[in-house]
Amino acid sequence: MKKSTLLSLITATLMSSAVYSASQPIAIAIHGGAGTIEKSRFTPEQEAAYRDTLRQAVEAGYAQLERGHTSLDAVTQAITILENSPFFNAGKGAVYTHDESHEMDASIMLGQSREAGAVAGVKHIENPINLARLVMEKSVHVMLSGQGAEEFAVSQGMTLVDNSLFDTPHRLDALKRAKEKLKQAQKQLDYQAAHQALPIEYKVGTVGAVALDKAGNIVAGTSTGGMTNKRFGRIGDSPIIGAGTFADNQSCAVSATGHGEYFIRYNVAADICARVQYQGKSIATAGKEVIFGPMLSAGGTGGVIILNTNGEISMPFNTKGMYRASKTNTQPTYVGIFAGE
């Protein structure tokens, strides 16, 4: 083959690759929980610290996509950073249970195949999202819980950590306040009604990510420390496929945050994707219908991040704020905390 012909072939191949890369969108969105997040509650330094962590997480995930890694890698990377921060209710920032320990949940799902992995009620896993991924990739199951999940983790080479790793002073203070409010409420109400009467800030807090890679595949993942002062092995929506996490290339990827009992009852993540797939609605319309619909009327508060294979992102929430960030190949890094940003 002539050198000129070989050079032409190489040039054509490179140009074709460049066109493919430019035409296929890549995108990522993350959240760090929704609730009574008001600007008046933050010092300028605190607000800057939260924004910096969100920016770091979304840009680290995006860097994975930009380098040609999978959306699974991007979601795992972003959530791991959020789990390692004491600011968010997951991993090192996990809230306390009634017994002053920490129980964490996580899940992840592939849009291409609907493969999924989840863990619930784990106490000694530094990054629960990594264990959820292992359940998906290395086991024949979708969800593992408690001691069994941790036995599986050890079998896969993960190191268990002491539960005290997740201790933080501000979360302990929150537990004490929740117990006092519950004690006062129980003077007039039974336990269930009193717990329902607790302010929303004690019932929410999650981190999550959705991503689209150069192969056109979407992934969703979610991780949480659960609900402050939770008892009896309570599990929320975060590890439940269809409630807190869902992904399907035919519709969208969703990660949810909010009062988990309502997200379970209203099957929030899957409902949004079903409206997109079967009713032909945009992700923005579907998300608003679910987040501001019957669930809210019933008392369900929170929000979601949604992404489709076109790289479109929607992040609706019905609370005063939601920690969130996004970045695509056509839009620069966006970071938001409060409503109206």
XYZ file of C-alpha atoms in Angstrom:
341
model
C 0.000 0.000 0.000
C 1.290 3.456 -0.929
C 2.249 5.743 1.928
C -0.193 8.384 0.656
C -3.026 5.858 0.645
C -2.155 4.684 4.167
C -2.063 8.268 5.427
C -5.440 8.926 3.826
C -6.933 5.895 5.550
C -5.512 6.934 8.921
C -6.795 10.492 8.469
C -10.240 9.252 7.485
C -10.364 6.951 10.499
C -9.373 9.748 12.866
C -11.906 12.105 11.314
C -14.617 9.463 11.610
C -13.741 8.949 15.261
C -13.845 12.686 15.896
C -17.252 12.993 14.256
C -18.574 10.099 16.351
C -17.235 11.644 19.541
C -18.699 15.044 18.757
C -22.107 13.754 17.649
C -22.675 11.431 20.613
C -23.597 13.478 23.684
C -22.113 12.744 27.080
C -23.675 14.039 30.263
C -23.857 13.640 34.011
C -26.091 14.996 36.769
C -25.768 14.486 40.513
C -27.722 15.304 43.649
C -26.848 15.488 47.323
C -30.310 15.441 48.845
C -33.401 17.636 48.982
C -35.257 19.231 51.874
C -35.492 22.399 53.954
C -32.361 23.820 52.383
C -32.560 27.594 52.812
C -29.861 30.162 52.132
C -30.364 31.732 55.565
C -29.085 28.534 57.186
C -25.669 28.773 55.528
C -22.668 30.928 56.211
C -20.912 32.035 53.008
C -18.101 29.615 53.849
C -20.486 26.693 54.333
C -22.288 27.376 51.082
C -18.983 27.597 49.219
C -17.847 24.272 50.709
C -21.027 22.493 49.615
C -20.778 23.957 46.121
C -17.116 23.002 45.828
C -17.852 19.383 46.749
C -20.729 19.153 44.279
C -18.514 20.649 41.582
C -15.701 18.242 42.368
C -18.035 15.230 42.186
C -19.766 16.156 38.932
C -16.524 17.104 37.194
C -14.795 13.908 38.327
C -17.675 11.897 36.888
C -17.642 13.899 33.680
C -13.882 13.363 33.315
C -14.559 9.620 33.246
C -17.001 10.092 30.368
C -14.683 12.432 28.511
C -11.892 9.862 28.650
C -14.201 7.275 27.110
C -15.032 5.341 30.263
C -18.522 3.997 30.850
C -21.433 5.753 32.479
C -21.162 3.074 35.183
C -17.659 4.310 35.991
C -18.817 7.930 35.968
C -21.735 7.315 38.331
C -19.588 5.266 40.711
C -16.857 7.916 40.732
C -19.218 10.812 41.437
C -21.140 9.006 44.181
C -17.941 7.824 45.868
C -16.813 11.440 46.231
C -20.162 12.386 47.766
C -20.032 9.366 50.100
C -16.588 10.475 51.254
C -17.854 13.918 52.245
C -19.346 14.612 55.696
C -21.710 17.158 54.112
C -24.143 14.632 52.632
C -26.240 11.851 54.122
C -24.341 8.898 52.655
C -21.111 7.154 53.594
C -19.066 9.322 55.955
C -21.935 11.782 56.379
C -24.557 9.145 57.178
C -27.152 10.079 59.781
C -27.602 8.199 63.057
C -30.163 5.526 63.807
C -32.144 5.531 67.067
C -29.410 3.335 68.593
C -26.674 5.827 67.610
C -25.166 3.742 64.832
C -25.288 4.001 61.046
C -27.086 1.806 58.490
C -26.597 2.531 54.801
C -28.294 1.610 51.536
C -27.266 1.946 47.881
C -28.215 0.786 44.391
C -27.088 1.042 40.800
C -28.724 0.134 37.478
C -27.636 -0.139 33.831
C -29.953 1.278 31.197
C -28.678 -0.976 28.432
C -29.564 -4.295 30.063
C -31.544 -3.367 33.203
C -28.958 -5.191 35.265
C -28.958 -3.853 38.815
C -27.330 -4.272 42.205
C -28.350 -3.037 45.640
C -27.416 -3.291 49.304
C -29.527 -2.421 52.330
C -28.781 -1.910 56.006
C -25.004 -2.287 55.770
C -22.962 -0.957 58.680
C -19.317 -1.573 57.832
C -18.926 -0.631 54.160
C -16.982 2.579 53.520
C -18.501 3.163 50.077
C -21.838 1.332 49.725
C -22.168 2.249 46.039
C -19.108 0.111 45.287
C -20.702 -2.866 47.009
C -23.953 -2.339 45.094
C -21.911 -2.455 41.896
C -20.231 -5.673 43.027
C -23.620 -7.247 43.741
C -24.635 -6.424 40.175
C -21.415 -7.589 38.542
C -20.348 -10.523 40.701
C -23.497 -12.095 42.167
C -26.627 -13.723 40.794
C -28.798 -11.462 42.967
C -30.064 -7.894 42.775
C -30.279 -6.959 46.468
C -28.353 -8.130 49.519
C -28.912 -6.872 53.042
C -27.207 -6.516 56.403
C -24.752 -9.166 57.511
C -25.188 -11.204 54.346
C -24.263 -8.234 52.172
C -21.149 -7.696 54.259
C -20.185 -11.379 54.047
C -20.458 -11.061 50.275
C -18.314 -7.914 50.408
C -15.554 -9.784 52.237
C -15.759 -12.654 49.740
C -15.072 -10.111 47.000
C -12.029 -8.649 48.734
C -13.620 -5.617 50.352
C -12.381 -4.564 53.797
C -14.974 -3.930 56.493
C -14.604 -0.734 58.519
C -15.673 0.196 62.037
C -19.086 1.827 62.194
C -17.560 4.759 64.079
C -15.933 5.832 60.810
C -19.266 7.446 59.961
C -19.565 9.422 63.217
C -19.904 13.187 62.796
C -20.760 15.729 65.518
C -23.414 17.559 63.507
C -25.280 14.322 62.714
C -25.219 13.338 66.388
C -26.663 16.726 67.305
C -29.406 16.170 64.744
C -30.236 12.804 66.314
C -30.516 14.361 69.770
C -32.817 17.084 68.434
C -34.953 14.495 66.629
C -35.286 12.383 69.766
C -36.341 15.397 71.814
C -38.930 16.463 69.247
C -40.218 12.900 69.065
C -40.407 12.712 72.860
C -42.464 15.889 73.014
C -44.753 14.758 70.189
C -45.322 11.354 71.799
C -46.937 13.043 74.789
C -49.928 13.587 72.544
C -49.447 11.073 69.733
C -48.447 7.437 69.337
C -45.010 6.575 67.941
C -46.049 6.367 64.288
C -47.989 9.627 64.331
C -45.267 11.392 66.305
C -42.589 10.257 63.867
C -44.724 11.441 60.970
C -44.911 14.840 62.660
C -41.121 15.262 62.717
C -39.836 18.055 60.432
C -38.859 16.948 56.917
C -35.151 17.602 57.573
C -35.026 14.406 59.680
C -36.581 12.247 56.962
C -34.506 13.026 53.882
C -30.937 12.983 52.626
C -29.407 10.981 49.814
C -26.771 11.250 47.106
C -27.086 10.051 43.541
C -25.912 10.329 39.968
C -27.103 9.631 36.425
C -24.759 9.549 33.434
C -24.673 9.037 29.651
C -21.500 7.743 27.989
C -20.083 7.798 24.456
C -21.656 4.413 23.714
C -25.087 5.927 24.330
C -25.756 4.032 27.550
C -27.287 5.545 30.685
C -26.805 4.499 34.307
C -28.394 5.586 37.585
C -27.071 5.158 41.116
C -28.169 6.221 44.598
C -26.656 5.992 48.097
C -27.954 7.042 51.521
C -27.563 6.897 55.264
C -31.332 6.748 55.576
C -33.519 8.624 58.025
C -32.385 10.269 61.256
C -33.538 8.290 64.302
C -34.750 5.361 62.194
C -35.578 2.106 64.002
C -36.425 -1.545 63.418
C -34.099 -1.946 60.412
C -36.008 0.612 58.350
C -35.101 0.650 54.648
C -36.003 3.544 52.364
C -36.333 3.929 48.620
C -32.646 4.309 47.723
C -31.831 0.592 47.314
C -35.182 -0.262 45.746
C -35.084 -0.520 41.973
C -38.035 1.427 40.582
C -38.500 3.591 43.668
C -35.202 5.396 44.258
C -33.211 4.240 41.233
C -34.117 3.255 37.689
C -32.452 3.236 34.270
C -33.528 2.055 30.830
C -32.030 3.204 27.531
C -35.549 3.207 26.084
C -36.653 5.962 28.443
C -34.375 7.575 31.025
C -32.231 7.239 34.132
C -33.495 8.516 37.489
C -32.018 8.892 40.964
C -34.339 10.099 43.708
C -34.020 11.836 47.052
C -36.695 12.592 49.604
C -39.068 10.976 52.093
C -38.433 7.396 51.062
C -41.719 5.863 52.182
C -43.596 7.961 49.628
C -41.095 7.278 46.860
C -41.639 3.565 47.477
C -45.414 3.836 47.572
C -45.545 5.854 44.357
C -42.785 3.902 42.566
C -41.327 7.265 41.609
C -38.242 6.476 39.515
C -39.925 3.814 37.363
C -43.112 5.868 37.021
C -41.179 8.765 35.495
C -39.474 6.486 32.986
C -42.748 4.734 32.127
C -44.369 8.076 31.286
C -41.446 8.865 29.003
C -41.457 5.476 27.257
C -45.157 4.705 26.972
C -46.744 8.145 26.878
C -44.024 9.849 24.852
C -43.571 12.640 27.390
C -40.410 14.644 27.848
C -38.343 13.932 30.933
C -39.169 17.421 32.211
C -42.928 16.861 31.903
C -42.811 13.341 33.337
C -40.661 14.424 36.259
C -42.899 17.352 37.193
C -46.056 15.236 36.928
C -44.690 12.697 39.404
C -42.889 15.012 41.834
C -45.757 17.539 41.987
C -48.599 15.048 41.557
C -50.414 12.637 43.880
C -47.245 11.856 45.836
C -46.919 15.481 46.944
C -50.638 15.656 47.739
C -50.165 12.638 49.998
C -47.272 14.319 51.807
C -44.277 13.064 49.818
C -41.469 15.602 49.502
C -38.184 15.420 47.623
C -36.773 15.535 44.126
C -35.129 13.603 41.306
C -32.436 13.942 38.697
C -33.382 12.619 35.256
C -31.290 11.994 32.131
C -32.120 10.519 28.716
C -29.967 9.177 25.884
C -30.118 12.543 24.088
C -28.188 14.066 26.974
C -31.176 16.062 28.224
C -31.297 16.672 31.977
C -34.148 17.618 34.313
C -33.889 18.084 38.089
C -37.341 18.847 39.594
C -37.918 19.051 43.356
C -40.853 20.122 45.526
C -38.809 21.249 48.544
C -37.045 24.527 49.335
C -33.803 23.251 47.916
C -31.864 20.336 46.456
C -28.102 19.967 46.243
C -27.474 19.347 42.556
C -24.975 19.709 39.715
C -24.637 18.779 36.052
C -22.281 18.932 33.099
C -22.588 17.901 29.439
C -20.506 18.166 26.297
C -22.600 21.199 25.302
C -23.246 22.797 28.702
C -20.678 23.922 31.297
C -20.695 22.813 34.907
C -23.832 23.902 36.737
C -24.147 23.802 40.533
C -27.335 24.625 42.421
C -28.559 24.396 45.999
C -31.603 26.589 46.458
C -34.881 26.859 44.562
C -34.822 29.317 41.667
C -31.141 28.887 40.801
